[in-house]
PDB file of C-alpha atoms (C1' of nucleotides) in Angstrom:
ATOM      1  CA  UNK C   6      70.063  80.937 106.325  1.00  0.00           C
ATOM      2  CA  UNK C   7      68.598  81.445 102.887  1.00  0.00           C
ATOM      3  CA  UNK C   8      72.483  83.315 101.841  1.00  0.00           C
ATOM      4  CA  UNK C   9      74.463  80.916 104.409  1.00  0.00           C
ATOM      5  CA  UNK C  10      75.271  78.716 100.882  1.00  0.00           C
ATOM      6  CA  UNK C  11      75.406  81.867  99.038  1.00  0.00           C
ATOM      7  CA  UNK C  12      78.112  83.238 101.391  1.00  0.00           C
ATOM      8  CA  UNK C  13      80.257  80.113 101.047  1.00  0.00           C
ATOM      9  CA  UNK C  14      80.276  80.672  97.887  1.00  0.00           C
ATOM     10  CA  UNK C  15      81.044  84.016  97.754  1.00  0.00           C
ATOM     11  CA  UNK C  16      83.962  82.870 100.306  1.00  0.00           C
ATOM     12  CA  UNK C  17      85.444  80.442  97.697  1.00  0.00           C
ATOM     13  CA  UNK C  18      85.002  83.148  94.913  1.00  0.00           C
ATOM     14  CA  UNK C  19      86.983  85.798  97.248  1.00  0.00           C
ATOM     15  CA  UNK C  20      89.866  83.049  98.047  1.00  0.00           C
ATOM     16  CA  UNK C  21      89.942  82.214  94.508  1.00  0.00           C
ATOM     17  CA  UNK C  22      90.873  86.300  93.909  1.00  0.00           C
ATOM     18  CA  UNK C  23      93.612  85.869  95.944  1.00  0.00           C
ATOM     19  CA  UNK C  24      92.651  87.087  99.494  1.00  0.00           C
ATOM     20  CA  UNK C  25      93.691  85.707 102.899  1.00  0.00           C
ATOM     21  CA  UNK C  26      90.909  84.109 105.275  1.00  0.00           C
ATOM     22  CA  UNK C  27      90.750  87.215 107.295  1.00  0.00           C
ATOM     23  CA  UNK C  28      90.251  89.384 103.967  1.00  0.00           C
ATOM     24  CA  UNK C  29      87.719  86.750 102.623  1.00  0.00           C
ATOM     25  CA  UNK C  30      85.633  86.792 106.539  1.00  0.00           C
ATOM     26  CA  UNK C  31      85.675  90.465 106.380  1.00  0.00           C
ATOM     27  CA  UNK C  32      83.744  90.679 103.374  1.00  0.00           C
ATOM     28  CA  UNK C  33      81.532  88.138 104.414  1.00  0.00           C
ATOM     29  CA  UNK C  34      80.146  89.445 107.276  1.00  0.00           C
ATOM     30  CA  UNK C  35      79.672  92.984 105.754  1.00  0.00           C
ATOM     31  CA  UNK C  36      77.560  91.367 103.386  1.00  0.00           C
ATOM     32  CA  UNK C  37      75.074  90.888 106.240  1.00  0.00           C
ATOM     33  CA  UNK C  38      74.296  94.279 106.458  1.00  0.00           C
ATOM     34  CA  UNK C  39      71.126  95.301 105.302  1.00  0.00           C
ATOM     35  CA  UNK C  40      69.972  97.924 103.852  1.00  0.00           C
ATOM     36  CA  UNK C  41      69.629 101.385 105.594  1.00  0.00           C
ATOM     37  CA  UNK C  42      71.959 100.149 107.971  1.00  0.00           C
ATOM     38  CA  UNK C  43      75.782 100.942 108.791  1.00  0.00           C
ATOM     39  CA  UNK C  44      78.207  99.255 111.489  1.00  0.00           C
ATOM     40  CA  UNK C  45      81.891 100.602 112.239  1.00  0.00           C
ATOM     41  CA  UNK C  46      84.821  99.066 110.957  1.00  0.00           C
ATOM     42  CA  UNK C  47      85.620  97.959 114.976  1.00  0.00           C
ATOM     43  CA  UNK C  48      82.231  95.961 115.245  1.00  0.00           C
ATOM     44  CA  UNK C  49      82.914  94.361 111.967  1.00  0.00           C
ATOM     45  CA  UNK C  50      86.304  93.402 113.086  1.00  0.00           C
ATOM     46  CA  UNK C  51      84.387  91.712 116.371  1.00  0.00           C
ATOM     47  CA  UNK C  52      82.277  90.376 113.870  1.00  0.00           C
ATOM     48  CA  UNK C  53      84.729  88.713 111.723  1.00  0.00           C
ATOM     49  CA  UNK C  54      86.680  87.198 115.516  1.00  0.00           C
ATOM     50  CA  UNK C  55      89.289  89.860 115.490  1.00  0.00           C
ATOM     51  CA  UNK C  56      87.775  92.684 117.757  1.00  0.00           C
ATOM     52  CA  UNK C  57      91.129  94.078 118.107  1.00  0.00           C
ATOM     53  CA  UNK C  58      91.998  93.929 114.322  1.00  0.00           C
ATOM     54  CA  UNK C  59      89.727  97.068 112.965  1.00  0.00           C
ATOM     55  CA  UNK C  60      92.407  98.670 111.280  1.00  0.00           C
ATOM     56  CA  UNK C  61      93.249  95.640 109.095  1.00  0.00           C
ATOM     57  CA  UNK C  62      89.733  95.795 108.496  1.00  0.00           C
ATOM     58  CA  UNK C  63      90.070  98.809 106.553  1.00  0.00           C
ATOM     59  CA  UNK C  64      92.953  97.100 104.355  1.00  0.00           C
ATOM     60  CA  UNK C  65      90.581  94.395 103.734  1.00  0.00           C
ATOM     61  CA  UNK C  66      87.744  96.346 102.385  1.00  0.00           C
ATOM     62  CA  UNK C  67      90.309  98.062 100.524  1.00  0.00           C
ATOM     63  CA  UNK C  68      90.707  94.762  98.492  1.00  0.00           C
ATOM     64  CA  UNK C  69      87.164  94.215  98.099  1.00  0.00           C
ATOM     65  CA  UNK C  70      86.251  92.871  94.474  1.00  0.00           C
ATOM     66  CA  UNK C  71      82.944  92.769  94.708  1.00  0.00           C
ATOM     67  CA  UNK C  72      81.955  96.471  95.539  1.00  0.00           C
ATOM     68  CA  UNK C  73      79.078  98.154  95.529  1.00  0.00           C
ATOM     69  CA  UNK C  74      77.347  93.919  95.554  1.00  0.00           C
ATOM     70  CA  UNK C  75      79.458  93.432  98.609  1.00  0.00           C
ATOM     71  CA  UNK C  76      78.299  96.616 100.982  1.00  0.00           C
ATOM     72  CA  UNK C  77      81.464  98.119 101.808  1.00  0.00           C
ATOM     73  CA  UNK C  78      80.250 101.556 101.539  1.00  0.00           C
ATOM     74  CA  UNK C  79      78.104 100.818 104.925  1.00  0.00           C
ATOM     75  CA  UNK C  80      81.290 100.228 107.016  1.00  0.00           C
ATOM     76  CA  UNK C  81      81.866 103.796 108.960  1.00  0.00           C
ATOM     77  CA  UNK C  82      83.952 104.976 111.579  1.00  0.00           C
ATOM     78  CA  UNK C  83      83.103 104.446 115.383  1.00  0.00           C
ATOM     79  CA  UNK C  84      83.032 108.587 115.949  1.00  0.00           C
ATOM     80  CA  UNK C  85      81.167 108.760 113.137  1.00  0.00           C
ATOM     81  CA  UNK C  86      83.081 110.205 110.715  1.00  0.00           C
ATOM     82  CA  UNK C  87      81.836 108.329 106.844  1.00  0.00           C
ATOM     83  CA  UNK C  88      85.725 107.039 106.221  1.00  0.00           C
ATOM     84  CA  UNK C  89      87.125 106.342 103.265  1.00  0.00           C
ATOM     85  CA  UNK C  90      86.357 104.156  99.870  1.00  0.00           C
ATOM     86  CA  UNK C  91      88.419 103.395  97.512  1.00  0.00           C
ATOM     87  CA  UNK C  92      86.140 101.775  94.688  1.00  0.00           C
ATOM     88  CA  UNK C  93      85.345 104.125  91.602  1.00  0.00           C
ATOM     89  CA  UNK C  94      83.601 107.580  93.237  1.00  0.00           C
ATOM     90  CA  UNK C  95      85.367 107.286  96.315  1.00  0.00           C
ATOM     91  CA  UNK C  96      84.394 108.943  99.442  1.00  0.00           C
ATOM     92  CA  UNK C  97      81.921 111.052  97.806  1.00  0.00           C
ATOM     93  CA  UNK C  98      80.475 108.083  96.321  1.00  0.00           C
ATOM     94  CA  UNK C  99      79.742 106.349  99.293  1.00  0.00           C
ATOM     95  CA  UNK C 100      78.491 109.542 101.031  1.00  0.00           C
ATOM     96  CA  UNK C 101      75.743 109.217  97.920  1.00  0.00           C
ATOM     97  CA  UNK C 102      74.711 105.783  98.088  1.00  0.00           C
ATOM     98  CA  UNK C 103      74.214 106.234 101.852  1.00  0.00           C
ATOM     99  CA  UNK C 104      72.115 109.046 101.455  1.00  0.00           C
ATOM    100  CA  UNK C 105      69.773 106.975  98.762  1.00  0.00           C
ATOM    101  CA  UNK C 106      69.602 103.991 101.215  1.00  0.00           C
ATOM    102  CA  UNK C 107      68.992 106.744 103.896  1.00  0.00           C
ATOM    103  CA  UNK C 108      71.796 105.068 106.383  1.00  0.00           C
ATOM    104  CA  UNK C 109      72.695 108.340 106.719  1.00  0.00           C
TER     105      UNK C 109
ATOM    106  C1'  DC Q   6     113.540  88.822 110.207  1.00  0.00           C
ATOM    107  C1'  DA Q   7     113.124  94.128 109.816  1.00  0.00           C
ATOM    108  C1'  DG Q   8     110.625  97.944 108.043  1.00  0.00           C
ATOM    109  C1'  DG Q   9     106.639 100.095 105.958  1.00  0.00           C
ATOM    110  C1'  DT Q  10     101.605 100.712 104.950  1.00  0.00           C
ATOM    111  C1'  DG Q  11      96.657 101.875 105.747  1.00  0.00           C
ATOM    112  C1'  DA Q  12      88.923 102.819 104.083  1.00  0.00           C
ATOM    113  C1'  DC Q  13      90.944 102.770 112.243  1.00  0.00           C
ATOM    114  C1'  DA Q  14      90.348 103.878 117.593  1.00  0.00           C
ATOM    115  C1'  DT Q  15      91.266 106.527 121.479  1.00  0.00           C
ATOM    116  C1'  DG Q  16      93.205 109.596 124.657  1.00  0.00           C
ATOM    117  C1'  DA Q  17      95.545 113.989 125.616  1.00  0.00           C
ATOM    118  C1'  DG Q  18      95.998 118.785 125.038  1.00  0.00           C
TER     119       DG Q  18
ATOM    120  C1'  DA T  18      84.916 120.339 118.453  1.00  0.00           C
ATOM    121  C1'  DC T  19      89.640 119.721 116.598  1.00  0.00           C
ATOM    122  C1'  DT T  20      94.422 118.203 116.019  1.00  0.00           C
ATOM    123  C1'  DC T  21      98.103 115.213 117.094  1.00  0.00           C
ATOM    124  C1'  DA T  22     100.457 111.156 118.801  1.00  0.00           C
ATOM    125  C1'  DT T  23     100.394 106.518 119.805  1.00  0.00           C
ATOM    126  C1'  DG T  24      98.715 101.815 119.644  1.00  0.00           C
ATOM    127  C1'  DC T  25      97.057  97.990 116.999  1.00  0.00           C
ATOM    128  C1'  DC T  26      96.558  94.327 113.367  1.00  0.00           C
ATOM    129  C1'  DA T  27      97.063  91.830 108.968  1.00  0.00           C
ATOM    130  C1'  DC T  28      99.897  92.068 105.038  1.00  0.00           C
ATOM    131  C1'  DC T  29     103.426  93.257 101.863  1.00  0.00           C
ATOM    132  C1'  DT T  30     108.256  94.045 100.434  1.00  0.00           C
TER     133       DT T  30
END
DNA sequence: CAGGTGACATGAG
DNA sequence: ACTCATGCCACCT
């Protein structure tokens, strides 16, 4: 509850760049996922009220403008496989910053 | 409106 | 365990 304002701000901030609802819910609820911890891009997509729509999740990571602050790097895929990233390092970076929050 | 794209999921072989 | 094809969804052109 402490981030609920946070998060609606962080929603406004995420419209404001330009990305749709969906995008902008995405990115919210990956925020909530602490530390150490990893979900797949299918339970984030049940998450976000789309349970069907985890491939579009991976588009809207893709536009995320707040990365590494915004945890995208802890989305993964349901066989678990690490997936792709496509902020600065790329896959290789996210492998590292899994290892050093020992999700992985 | 049609066609294409992608940080996926799942089943078949 | 691995590859390939197909399905799916939001979005873009």
């Amino acid at each position: 509850m402490g981030f609920e304002m946070k998060s609606s701000n962080m929603k406004k901030r995420l419209l404001r760049k330009g990305l749709t609802e969906f995008q902008a819910d995405v990115l919210i609820k990956v925020m909530g996922i602490p530390r150490g911890e990893t979900r797949t891009y299918k339970q984030v997509a049940a998450m976000a009220g789309r349970p069907h729509a985890y491939r579009a999740v991976g588009t809207a990571l893709r536009l995320n403008p707040f990365a590494p602050t915004i945890p995208c790097h802890r989305v993964i895929k349901s066989n678990g496989d690490i997936g792709n990233y496509s902020a600065p390092g790329g896959r290789r970076k996210k492998i590292e910053m899994l290892e050093a929050e020992k999700a992985i």
